mmCIF file of C-alpha atoms in Angstrom:
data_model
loop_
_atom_site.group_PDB
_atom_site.id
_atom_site.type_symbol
_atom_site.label_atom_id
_atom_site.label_comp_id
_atom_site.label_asym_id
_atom_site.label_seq_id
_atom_site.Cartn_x
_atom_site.Cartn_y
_atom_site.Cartn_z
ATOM 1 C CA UNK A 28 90.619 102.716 53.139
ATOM 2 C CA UNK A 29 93.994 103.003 52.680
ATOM 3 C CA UNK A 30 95.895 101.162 49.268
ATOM 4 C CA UNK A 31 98.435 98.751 49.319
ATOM 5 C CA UNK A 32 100.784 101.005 47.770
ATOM 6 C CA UNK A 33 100.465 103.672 50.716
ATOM 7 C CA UNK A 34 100.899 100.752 53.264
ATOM 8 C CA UNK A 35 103.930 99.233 51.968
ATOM 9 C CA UNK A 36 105.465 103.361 52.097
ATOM 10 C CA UNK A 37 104.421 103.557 55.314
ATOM 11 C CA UNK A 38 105.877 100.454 56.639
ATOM 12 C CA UNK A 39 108.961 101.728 54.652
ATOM 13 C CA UNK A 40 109.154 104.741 56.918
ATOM 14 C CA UNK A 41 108.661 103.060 60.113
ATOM 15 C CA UNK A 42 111.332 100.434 59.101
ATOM 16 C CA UNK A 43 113.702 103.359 58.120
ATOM 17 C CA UNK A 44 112.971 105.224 61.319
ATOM 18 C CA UNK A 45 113.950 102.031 63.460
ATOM 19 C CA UNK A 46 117.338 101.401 61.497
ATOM 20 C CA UNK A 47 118.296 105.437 61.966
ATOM 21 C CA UNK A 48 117.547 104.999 65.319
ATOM 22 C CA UNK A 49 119.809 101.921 65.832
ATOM 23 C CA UNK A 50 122.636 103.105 64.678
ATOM 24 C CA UNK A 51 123.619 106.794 66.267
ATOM 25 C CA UNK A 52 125.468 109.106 63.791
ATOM 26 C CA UNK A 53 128.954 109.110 64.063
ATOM 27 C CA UNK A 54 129.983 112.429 62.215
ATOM 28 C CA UNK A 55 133.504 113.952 62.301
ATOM 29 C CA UNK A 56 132.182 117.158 61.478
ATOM 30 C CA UNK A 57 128.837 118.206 61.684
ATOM 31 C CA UNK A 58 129.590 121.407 59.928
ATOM 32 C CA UNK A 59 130.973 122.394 56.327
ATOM 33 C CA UNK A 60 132.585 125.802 57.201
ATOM 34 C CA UNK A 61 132.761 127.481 54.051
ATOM 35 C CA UNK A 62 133.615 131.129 55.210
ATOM 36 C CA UNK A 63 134.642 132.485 58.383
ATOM 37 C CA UNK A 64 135.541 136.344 57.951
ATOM 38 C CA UNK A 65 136.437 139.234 60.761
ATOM 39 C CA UNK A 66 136.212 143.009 59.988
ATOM 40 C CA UNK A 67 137.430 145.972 62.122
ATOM 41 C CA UNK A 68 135.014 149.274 62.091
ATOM 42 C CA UNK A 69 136.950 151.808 64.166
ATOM 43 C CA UNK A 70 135.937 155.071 65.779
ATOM 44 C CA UNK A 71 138.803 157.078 67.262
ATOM 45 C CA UNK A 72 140.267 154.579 69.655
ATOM 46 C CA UNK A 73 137.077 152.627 70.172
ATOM 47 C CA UNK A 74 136.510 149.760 67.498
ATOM 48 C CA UNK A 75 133.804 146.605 66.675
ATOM 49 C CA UNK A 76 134.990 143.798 65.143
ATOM 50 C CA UNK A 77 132.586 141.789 63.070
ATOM 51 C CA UNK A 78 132.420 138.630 62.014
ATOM 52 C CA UNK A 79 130.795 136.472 59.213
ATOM 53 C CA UNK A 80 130.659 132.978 58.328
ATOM 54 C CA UNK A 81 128.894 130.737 56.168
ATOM 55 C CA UNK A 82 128.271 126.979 56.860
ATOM 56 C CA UNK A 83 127.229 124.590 53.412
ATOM 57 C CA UNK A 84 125.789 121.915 55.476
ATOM 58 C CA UNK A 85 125.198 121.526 59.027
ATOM 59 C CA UNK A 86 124.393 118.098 60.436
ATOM 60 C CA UNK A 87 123.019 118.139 63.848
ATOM 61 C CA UNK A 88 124.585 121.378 65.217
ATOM 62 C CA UNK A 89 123.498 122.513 68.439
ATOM 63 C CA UNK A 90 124.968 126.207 67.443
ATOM 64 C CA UNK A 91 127.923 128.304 67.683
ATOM 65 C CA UNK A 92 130.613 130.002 69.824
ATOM 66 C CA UNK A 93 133.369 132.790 69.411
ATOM 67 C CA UNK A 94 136.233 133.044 71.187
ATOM 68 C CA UNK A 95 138.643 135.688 70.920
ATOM 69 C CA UNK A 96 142.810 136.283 71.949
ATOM 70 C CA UNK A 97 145.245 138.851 71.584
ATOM 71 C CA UNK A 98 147.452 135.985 70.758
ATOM 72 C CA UNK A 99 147.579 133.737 68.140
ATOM 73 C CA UNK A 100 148.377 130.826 70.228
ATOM 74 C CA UNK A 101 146.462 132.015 72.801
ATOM 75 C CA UNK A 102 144.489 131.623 75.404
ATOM 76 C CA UNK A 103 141.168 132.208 73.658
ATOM 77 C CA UNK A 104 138.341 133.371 75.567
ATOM 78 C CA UNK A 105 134.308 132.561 75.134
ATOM 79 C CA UNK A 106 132.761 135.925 74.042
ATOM 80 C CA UNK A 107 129.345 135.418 73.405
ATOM 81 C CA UNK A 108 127.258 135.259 76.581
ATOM 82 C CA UNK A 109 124.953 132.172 74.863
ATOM 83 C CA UNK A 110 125.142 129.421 72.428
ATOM 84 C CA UNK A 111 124.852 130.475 68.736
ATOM 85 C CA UNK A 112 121.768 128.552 67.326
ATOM 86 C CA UNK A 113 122.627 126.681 64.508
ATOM 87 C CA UNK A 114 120.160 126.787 61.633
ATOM 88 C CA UNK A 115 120.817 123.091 61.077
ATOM 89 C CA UNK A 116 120.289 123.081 56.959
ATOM 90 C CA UNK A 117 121.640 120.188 55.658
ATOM 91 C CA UNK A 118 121.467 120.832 51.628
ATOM 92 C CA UNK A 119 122.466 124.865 52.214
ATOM 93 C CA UNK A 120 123.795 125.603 55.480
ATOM 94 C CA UNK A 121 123.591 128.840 57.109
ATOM 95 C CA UNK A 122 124.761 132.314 56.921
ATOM 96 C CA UNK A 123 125.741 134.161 60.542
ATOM 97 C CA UNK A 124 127.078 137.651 62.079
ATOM 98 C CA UNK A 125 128.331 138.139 65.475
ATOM 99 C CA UNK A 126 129.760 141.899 66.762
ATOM 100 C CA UNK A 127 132.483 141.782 69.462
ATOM 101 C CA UNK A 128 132.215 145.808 70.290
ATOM 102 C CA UNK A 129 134.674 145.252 73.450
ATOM 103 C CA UNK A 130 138.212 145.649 71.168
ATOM 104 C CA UNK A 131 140.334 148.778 70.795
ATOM 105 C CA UNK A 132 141.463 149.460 67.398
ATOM 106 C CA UNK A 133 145.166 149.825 68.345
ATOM 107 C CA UNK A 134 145.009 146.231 69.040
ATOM 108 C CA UNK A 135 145.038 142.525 67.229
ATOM 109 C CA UNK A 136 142.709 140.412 67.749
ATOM 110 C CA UNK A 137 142.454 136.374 66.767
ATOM 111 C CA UNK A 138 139.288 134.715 66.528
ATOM 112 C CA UNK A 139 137.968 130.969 66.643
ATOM 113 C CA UNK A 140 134.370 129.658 65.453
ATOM 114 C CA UNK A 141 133.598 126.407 67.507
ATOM 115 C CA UNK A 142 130.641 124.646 66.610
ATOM 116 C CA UNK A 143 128.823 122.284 68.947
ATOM 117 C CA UNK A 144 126.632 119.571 68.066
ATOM 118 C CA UNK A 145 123.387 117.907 69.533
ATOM 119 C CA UNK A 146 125.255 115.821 71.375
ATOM 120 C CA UNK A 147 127.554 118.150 73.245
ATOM 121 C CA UNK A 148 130.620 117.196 71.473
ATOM 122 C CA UNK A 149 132.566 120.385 69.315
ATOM 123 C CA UNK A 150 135.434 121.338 67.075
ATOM 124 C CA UNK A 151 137.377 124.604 66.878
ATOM 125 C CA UNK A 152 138.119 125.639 63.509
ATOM 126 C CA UNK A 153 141.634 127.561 62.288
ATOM 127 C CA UNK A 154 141.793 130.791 64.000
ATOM 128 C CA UNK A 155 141.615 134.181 61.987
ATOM 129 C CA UNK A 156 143.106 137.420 62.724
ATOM 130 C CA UNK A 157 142.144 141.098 62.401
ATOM 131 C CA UNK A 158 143.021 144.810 63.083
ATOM 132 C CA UNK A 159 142.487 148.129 62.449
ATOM 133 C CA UNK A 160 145.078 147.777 59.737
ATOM 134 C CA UNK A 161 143.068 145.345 57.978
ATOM 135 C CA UNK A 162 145.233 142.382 58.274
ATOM 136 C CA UNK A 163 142.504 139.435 57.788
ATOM 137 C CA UNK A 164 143.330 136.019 57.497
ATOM 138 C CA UNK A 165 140.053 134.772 55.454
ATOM 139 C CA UNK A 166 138.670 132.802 52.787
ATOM 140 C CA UNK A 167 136.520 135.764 51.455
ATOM 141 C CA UNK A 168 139.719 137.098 48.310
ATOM 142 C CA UNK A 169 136.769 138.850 47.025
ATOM 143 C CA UNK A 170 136.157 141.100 50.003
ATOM 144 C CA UNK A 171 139.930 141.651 50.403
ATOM 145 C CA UNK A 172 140.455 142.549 46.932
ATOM 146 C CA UNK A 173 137.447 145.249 47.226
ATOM 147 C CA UNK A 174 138.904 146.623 50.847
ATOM 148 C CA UNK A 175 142.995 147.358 49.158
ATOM 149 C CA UNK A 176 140.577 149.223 45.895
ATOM 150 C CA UNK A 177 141.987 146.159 43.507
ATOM 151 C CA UNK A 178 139.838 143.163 42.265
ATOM 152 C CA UNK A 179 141.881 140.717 41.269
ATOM 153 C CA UNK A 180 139.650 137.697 39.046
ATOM 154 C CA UNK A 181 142.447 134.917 39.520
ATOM 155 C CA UNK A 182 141.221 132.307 36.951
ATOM 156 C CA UNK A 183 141.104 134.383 34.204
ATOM 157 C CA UNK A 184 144.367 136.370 34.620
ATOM 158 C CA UNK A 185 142.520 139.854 34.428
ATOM 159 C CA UNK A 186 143.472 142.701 36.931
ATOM 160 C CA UNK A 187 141.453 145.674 37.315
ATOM 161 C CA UNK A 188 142.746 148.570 39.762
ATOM 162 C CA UNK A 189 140.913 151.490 40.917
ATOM 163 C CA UNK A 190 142.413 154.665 41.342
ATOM 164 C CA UNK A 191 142.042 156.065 44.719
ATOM 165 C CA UNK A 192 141.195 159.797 45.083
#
């Protein structure tokens, strides 16, 4: 026989199930992008590029798509053959790779992380660059820093290089 208590939480659910279901979720963004970084690994001529990012919150994402350009402004063009699944954490988001191993390492290449949501609806977020130079245009200081041989800890005003041999 079931308490009060537990009926009165129940019909607290059901009530709360009915309300979320009345009212659809209008989110802007259903992801919290809080990385998105490209590196080149070259061989000879041939090269991979690959790419990182971390989400801290995802709210109803479908998944994920790449697209890539040898322009900045563009066109960009879909290069993953299906959709990304999304791991669709709310509280800690998600942490992806993707290798494009059709680039040259004589070349440029821009990038753009799209996410898609339940619904169908998606966003494109700020493009990122990379070569075989190492130009990166990335929130990830920390990798940068460790790629030139130089860590550089910002807040505290302390610089520590590494002599290359």
């Amino acid at each position: 026989m079931a308490s009060r208590a537990s009926k009165i939480f129940f019909g607290f659910i059901v009530a709360l199930i009915i309300a979320m279901s009345a009212f659809p979720q209008t989110t802007s963004a259903a992801v919290t992008l809080s990385s998105f970084t490209a590196r080149m690994i070259t061989e000879n001529i041939s090269a991979r590029v690959v790419m990182s990012w971390t989400t801290a919150s995802e709210i109803n994402t479908a998944g994920f798509n790449i697209y890539r350009s040898e322009r900045a402004d563009g066109p960009y063009t879909r290069i993953n053959p299906q959709l990304i699944p999304a791991k669709n954490d709310l509280i800690a988001g998600g942490t992806y790779t993707y290798t494009d191993d059709k680039t040259q390492a004589t070349q440029t290449y821009y990038y753009q992380l799209e996410d898609v949501e339940l619904n169908g609806t998606s966003a494109r977020h700020t493009p990122i660059a990379v070569n075989s130079v190492g130009m990166q245009s990335t929130t990830d200081w920390f990798g940068i820093a460790l790629g030139i041989g130089a860590l550089a800890v910002i807040g505290g005003g302390v610089l520590l290089v590494r002599r290359m041999r």
